[in-house]
CSV table of C-alpha atoms and ligand atoms in Angstrom, one decimal:
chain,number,residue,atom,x,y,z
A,1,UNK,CA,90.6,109.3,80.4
A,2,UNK,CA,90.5,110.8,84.4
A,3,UNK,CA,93.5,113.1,85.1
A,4,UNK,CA,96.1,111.3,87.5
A,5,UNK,CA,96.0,113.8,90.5
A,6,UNK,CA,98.7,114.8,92.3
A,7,UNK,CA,99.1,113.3,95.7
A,8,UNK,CA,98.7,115.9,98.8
A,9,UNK,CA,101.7,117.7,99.6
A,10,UNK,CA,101.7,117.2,103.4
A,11,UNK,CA,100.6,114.7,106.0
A,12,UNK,CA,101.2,111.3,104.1
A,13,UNK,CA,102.4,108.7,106.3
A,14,UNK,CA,104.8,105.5,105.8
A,15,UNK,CA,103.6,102.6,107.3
A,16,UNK,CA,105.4,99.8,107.0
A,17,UNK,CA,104.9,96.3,109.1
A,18,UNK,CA,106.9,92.9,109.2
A,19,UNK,CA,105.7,89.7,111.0
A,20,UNK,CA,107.0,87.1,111.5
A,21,UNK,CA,106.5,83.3,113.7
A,22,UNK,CA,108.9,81.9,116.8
A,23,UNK,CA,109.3,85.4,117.9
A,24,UNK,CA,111.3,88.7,115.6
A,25,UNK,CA,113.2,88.2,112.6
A,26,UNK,CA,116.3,89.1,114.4
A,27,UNK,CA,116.2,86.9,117.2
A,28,UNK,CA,115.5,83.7,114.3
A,29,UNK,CA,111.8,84.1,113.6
A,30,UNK,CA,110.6,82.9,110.7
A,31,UNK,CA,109.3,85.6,107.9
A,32,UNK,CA,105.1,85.1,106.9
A,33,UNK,CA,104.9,88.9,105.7
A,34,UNK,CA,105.6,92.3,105.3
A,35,UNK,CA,103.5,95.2,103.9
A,36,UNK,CA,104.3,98.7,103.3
A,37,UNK,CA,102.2,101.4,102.2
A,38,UNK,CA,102.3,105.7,102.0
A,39,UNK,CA,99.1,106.9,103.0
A,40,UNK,CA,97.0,110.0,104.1
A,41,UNK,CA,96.4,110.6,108.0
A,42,UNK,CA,92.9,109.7,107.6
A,43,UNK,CA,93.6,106.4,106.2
A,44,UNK,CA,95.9,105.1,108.8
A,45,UNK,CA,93.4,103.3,110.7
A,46,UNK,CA,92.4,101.4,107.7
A,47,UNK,CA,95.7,100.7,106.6
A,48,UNK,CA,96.8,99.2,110.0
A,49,UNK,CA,93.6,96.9,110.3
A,50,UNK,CA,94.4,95.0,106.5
A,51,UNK,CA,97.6,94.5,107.6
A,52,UNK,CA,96.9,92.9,111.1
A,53,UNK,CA,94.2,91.0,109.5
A,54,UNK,CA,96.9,90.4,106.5
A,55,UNK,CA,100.1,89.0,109.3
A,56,UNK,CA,97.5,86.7,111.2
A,57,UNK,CA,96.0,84.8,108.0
A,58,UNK,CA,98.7,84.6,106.0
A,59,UNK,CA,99.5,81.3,104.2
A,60,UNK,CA,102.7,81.3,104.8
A,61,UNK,CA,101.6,80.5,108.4
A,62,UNK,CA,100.0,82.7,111.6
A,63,UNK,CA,102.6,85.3,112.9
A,64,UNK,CA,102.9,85.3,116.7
A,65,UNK,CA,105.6,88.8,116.3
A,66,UNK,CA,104.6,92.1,114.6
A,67,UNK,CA,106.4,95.2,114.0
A,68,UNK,CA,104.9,98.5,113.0
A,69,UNK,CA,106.8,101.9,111.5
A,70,UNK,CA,105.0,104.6,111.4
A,71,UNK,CA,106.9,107.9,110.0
A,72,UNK,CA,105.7,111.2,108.4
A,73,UNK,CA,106.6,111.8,104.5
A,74,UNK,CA,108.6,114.7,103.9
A,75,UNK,CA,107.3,115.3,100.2
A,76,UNK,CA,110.4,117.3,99.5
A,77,UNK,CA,112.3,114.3,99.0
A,78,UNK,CA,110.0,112.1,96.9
A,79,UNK,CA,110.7,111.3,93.3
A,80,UNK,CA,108.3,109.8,90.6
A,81,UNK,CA,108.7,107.4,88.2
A,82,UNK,CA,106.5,105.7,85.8
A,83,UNK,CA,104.5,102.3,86.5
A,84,UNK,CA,106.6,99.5,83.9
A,85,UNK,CA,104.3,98.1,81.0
A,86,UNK,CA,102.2,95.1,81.9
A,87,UNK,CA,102.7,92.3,79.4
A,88,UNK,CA,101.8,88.2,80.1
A,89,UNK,CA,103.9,85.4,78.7
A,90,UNK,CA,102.6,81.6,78.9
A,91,UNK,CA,103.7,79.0,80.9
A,92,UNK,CA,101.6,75.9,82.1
A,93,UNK,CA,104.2,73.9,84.1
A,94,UNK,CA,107.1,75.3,86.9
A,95,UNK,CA,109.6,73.9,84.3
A,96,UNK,CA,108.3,76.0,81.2
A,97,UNK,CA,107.9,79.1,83.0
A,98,UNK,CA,111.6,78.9,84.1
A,99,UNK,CA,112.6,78.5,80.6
A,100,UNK,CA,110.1,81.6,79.7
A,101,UNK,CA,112.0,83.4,82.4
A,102,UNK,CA,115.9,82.4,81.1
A,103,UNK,CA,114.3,84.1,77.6
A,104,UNK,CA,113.1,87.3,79.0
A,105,UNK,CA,115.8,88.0,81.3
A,106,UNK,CA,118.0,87.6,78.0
A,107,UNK,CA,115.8,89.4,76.1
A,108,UNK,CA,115.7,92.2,78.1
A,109,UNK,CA,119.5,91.6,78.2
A,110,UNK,CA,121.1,89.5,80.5
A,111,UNK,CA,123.6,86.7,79.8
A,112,UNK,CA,122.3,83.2,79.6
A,113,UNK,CA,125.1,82.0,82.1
A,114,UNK,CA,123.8,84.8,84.6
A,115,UNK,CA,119.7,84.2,84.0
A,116,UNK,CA,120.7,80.4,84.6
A,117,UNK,CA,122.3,81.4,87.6
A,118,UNK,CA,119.7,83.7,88.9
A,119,UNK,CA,117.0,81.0,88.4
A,120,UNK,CA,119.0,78.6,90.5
A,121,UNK,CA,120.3,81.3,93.5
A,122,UNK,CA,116.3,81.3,94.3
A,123,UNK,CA,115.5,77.8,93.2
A,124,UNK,CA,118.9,76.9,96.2
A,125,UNK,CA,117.3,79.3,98.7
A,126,UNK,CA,116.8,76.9,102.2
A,127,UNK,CA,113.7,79.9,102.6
A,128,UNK,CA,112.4,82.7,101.5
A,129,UNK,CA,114.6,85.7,102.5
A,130,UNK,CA,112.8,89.3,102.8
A,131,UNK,CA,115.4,91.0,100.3
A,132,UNK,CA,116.9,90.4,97.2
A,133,UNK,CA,119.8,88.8,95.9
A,134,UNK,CA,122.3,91.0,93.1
A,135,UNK,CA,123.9,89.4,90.3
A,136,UNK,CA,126.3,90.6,88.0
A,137,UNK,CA,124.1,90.5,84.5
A,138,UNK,CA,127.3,89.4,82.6
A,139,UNK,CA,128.9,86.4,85.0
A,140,UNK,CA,125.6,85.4,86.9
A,141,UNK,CA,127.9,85.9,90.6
A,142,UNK,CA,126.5,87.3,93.6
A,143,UNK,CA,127.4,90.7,94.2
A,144,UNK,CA,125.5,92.3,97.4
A,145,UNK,CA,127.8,90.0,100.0
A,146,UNK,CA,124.4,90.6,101.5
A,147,UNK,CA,123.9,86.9,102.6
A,148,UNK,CA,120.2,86.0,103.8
A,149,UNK,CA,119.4,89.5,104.0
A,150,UNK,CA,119.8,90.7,100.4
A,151,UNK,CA,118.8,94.3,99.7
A,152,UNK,CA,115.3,95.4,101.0
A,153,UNK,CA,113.2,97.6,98.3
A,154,UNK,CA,111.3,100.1,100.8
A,155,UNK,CA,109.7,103.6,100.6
A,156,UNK,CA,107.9,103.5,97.4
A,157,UNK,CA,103.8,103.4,97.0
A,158,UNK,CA,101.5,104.4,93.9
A,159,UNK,CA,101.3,108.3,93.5
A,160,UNK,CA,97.5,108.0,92.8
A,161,UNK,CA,95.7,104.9,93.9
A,162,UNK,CA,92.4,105.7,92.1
A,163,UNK,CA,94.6,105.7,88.6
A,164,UNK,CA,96.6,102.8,89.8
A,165,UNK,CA,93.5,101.0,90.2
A,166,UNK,CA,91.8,101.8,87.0
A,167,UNK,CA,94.8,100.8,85.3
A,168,UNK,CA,95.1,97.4,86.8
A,169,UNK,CA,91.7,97.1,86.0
A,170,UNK,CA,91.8,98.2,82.7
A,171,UNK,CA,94.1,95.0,82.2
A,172,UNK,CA,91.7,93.1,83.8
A,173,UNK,CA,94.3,92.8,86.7
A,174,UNK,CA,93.4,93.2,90.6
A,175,UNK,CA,94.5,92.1,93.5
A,176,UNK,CA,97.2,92.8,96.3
A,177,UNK,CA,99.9,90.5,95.2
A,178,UNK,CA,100.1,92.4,91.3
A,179,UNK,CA,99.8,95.6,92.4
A,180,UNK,CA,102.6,95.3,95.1
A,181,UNK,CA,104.2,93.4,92.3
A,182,UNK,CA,104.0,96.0,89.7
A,183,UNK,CA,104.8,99.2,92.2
A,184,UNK,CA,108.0,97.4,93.3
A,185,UNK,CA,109.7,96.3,89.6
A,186,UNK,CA,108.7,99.8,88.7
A,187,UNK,CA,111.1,100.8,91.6
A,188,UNK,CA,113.4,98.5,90.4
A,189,UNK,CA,113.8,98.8,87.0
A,190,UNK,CA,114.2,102.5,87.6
A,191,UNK,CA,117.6,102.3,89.5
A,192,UNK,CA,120.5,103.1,88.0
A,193,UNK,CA,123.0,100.1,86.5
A,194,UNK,CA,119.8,97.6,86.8
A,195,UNK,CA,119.2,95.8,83.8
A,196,UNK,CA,116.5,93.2,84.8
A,197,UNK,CA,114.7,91.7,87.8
A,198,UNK,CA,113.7,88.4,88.2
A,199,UNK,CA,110.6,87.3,91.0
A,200,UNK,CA,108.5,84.5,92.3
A,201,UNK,CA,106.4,84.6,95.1
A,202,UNK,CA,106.7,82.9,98.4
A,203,UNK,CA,103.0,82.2,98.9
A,204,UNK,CA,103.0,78.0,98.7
A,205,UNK,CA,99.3,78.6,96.4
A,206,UNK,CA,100.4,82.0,94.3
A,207,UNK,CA,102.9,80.4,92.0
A,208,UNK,CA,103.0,83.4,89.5
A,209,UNK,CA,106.3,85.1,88.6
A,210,UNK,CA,107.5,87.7,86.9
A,211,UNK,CA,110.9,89.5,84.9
A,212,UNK,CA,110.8,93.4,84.8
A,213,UNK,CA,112.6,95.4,83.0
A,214,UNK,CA,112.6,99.3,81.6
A,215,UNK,CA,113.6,97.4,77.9
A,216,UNK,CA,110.7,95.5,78.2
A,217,UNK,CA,108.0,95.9,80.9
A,218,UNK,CA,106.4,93.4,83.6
A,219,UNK,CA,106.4,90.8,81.8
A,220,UNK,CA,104.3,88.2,84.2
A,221,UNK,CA,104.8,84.7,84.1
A,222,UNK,CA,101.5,82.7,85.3
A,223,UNK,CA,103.5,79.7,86.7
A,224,UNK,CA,107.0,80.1,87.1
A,225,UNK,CA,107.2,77.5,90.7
A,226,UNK,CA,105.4,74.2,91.7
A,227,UNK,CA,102.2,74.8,93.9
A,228,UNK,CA,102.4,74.5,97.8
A,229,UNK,CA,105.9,75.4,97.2
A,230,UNK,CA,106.8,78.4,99.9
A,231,UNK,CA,109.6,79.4,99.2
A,232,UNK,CA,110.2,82.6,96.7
A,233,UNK,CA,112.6,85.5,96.2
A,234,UNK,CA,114.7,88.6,93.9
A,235,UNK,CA,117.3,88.6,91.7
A,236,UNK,CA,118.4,92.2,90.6
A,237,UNK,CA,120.8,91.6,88.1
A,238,UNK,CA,123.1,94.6,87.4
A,239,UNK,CA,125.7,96.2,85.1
A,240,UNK,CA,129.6,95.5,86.4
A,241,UNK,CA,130.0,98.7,86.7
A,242,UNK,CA,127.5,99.7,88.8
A,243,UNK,CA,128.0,101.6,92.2
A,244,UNK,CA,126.2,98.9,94.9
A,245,UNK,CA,126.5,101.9,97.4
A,246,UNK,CA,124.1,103.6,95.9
A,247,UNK,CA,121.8,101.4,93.6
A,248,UNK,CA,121.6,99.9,97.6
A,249,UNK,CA,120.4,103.5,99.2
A,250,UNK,CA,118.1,104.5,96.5
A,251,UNK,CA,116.3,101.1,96.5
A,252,UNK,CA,116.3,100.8,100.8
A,253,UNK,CA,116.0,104.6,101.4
A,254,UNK,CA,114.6,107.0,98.5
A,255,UNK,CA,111.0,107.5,99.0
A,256,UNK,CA,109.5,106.8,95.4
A,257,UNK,CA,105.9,107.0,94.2
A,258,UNK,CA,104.8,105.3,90.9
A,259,UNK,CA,102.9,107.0,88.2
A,260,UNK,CA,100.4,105.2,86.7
A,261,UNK,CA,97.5,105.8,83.9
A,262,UNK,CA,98.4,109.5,82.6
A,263,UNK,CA,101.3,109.8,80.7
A,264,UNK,CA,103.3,112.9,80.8
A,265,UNK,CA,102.2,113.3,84.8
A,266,UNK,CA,106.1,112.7,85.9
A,267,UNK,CA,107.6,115.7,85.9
A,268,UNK,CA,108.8,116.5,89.8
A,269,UNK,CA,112.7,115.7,90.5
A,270,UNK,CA,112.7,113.2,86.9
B,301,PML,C1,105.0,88.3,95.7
B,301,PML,O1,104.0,87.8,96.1
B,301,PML,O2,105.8,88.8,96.5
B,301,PML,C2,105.4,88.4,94.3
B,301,PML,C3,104.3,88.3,93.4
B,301,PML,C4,104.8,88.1,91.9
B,301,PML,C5,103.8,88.0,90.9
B,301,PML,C6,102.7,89.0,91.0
B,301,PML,C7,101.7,88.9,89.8
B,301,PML,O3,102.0,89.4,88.7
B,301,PML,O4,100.6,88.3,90.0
């Protein structure tokens, strides 16, 4: 198997973009997409175009407002942690894959009463929102007080994308939706008093899903909401215990690059 290599120590760049229609998000605009990637100098260019061409065809609806962050790495402060094991459940209908859901989440062990609850906090969502909602893993209640906003997941990209690539593919698995899928629950499930996530996309024709968790992987659920259906979202569930503070910075601040392919290759700041 190829060696993961080690990603350059300098010049990697954050980009990170958000559009949105009927003008910014904070002045009421409607979300249709946001993107963020780590990438070398030379690839900025690149980058920027798919992400233009990304916000202005997106199904969710043409953006008319676009915001670009462009910021330099510091690689002294990045962490790495592993990509979660890809595993696929079944589920023909919206219905069954929500039942297939309720089971993993408690299988990877979260109350029934709180995977019931998570299931409805995004099924009740009037539209998508562009973070995450926290419930308590025992009780099913909200915890973040974060109302439409909900906890952003940010800084994190693949430490290699050549080995995050032949992985995917090795799983006969491509496309932008999984990858971005799998690099964010592998954030995720690596912060500290999370027990499970549960997703579903907001893209009315991708009605895939998925629950991640470091007990039991991605475990991707191939319908898990009704087609032409746009609106999706996160549920983190967490331990009572756990210290929202910083669960909340490590996720929205910590810059975090996911291993992928050889095992063993996560050693720096572990
Ligand atoms: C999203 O589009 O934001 C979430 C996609 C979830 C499922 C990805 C997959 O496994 O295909």
């Amino acid at each position: 198997m190829a060696q993961e290599r080690e990603p350059e120590k300098a010049s990697l760049i954050s980009i990170k973009m958000r559009a949105a229609q009927g003008g910014p998000h904070e002045r009421g605009g409607r979300h249709i997409s946001g993107e963020e990637r780590i990438v070398r100098e030379g690839d900025i260019e690149a980058c920027l175009h798919e992400m233009l061409e990304r916000a202005t065809t997106h199904q969710r609806g043409k953006a008319d407002f676009m915001n670009l962050k462009l910021q330099l790495v510091d690689m002294d402060c990045v962490v790495y942690k592993p990509m979660l094991d890809f595993s696929e459940c079944v589920s023909r209908t919206a219905e069954e894959g929500r039942d297939v859901a309720v089971r993993e989440l408690v299988a990877a062990g979260v109350t029934e009463t709180a995977a019931r609850a998570g299931v409805a906090a995004i099924l009740a969502l009037p539209d998508s929102m562009r973070g995450a909602m926290l419930l308590d893993a025992v009780t099913g209640g909200r915890v973040d007080h974060l109302g439409n906003r909900g906890v952003r997941v940010s800084n994190m990209d693949v430490a290699d994308p050549d080995a995050f690539r032949r992985a995917l593919a090795a799983k006969g698995l491509q496309g932008d939706h999984v990858r971005e899928a799998l690099v964010l629950a592998s954030k995720v499930a690596s912060g500290e008093g999370v027990v499970a996530e549960l997703c579903w996309s907001d893209d009315p024709l991708y009605v895939t899903g998925y629950v991640g968790s470091v007990k039991n992987g991605y475990r991707r659920i191939p319908v898990l909401k009704q087609r032409n259906c746009g609106i999706g979202g996160r549920v983190f569930f967490v331990k009572p215990e756990t210290d929202l503070d910083a669960l909340r910075d490590y996720y929205e601040e910590q810059v975090v690059f996911i291993t992928a392919g050889a095992k063993g290759y996560v050693t720096e700041k572990d």
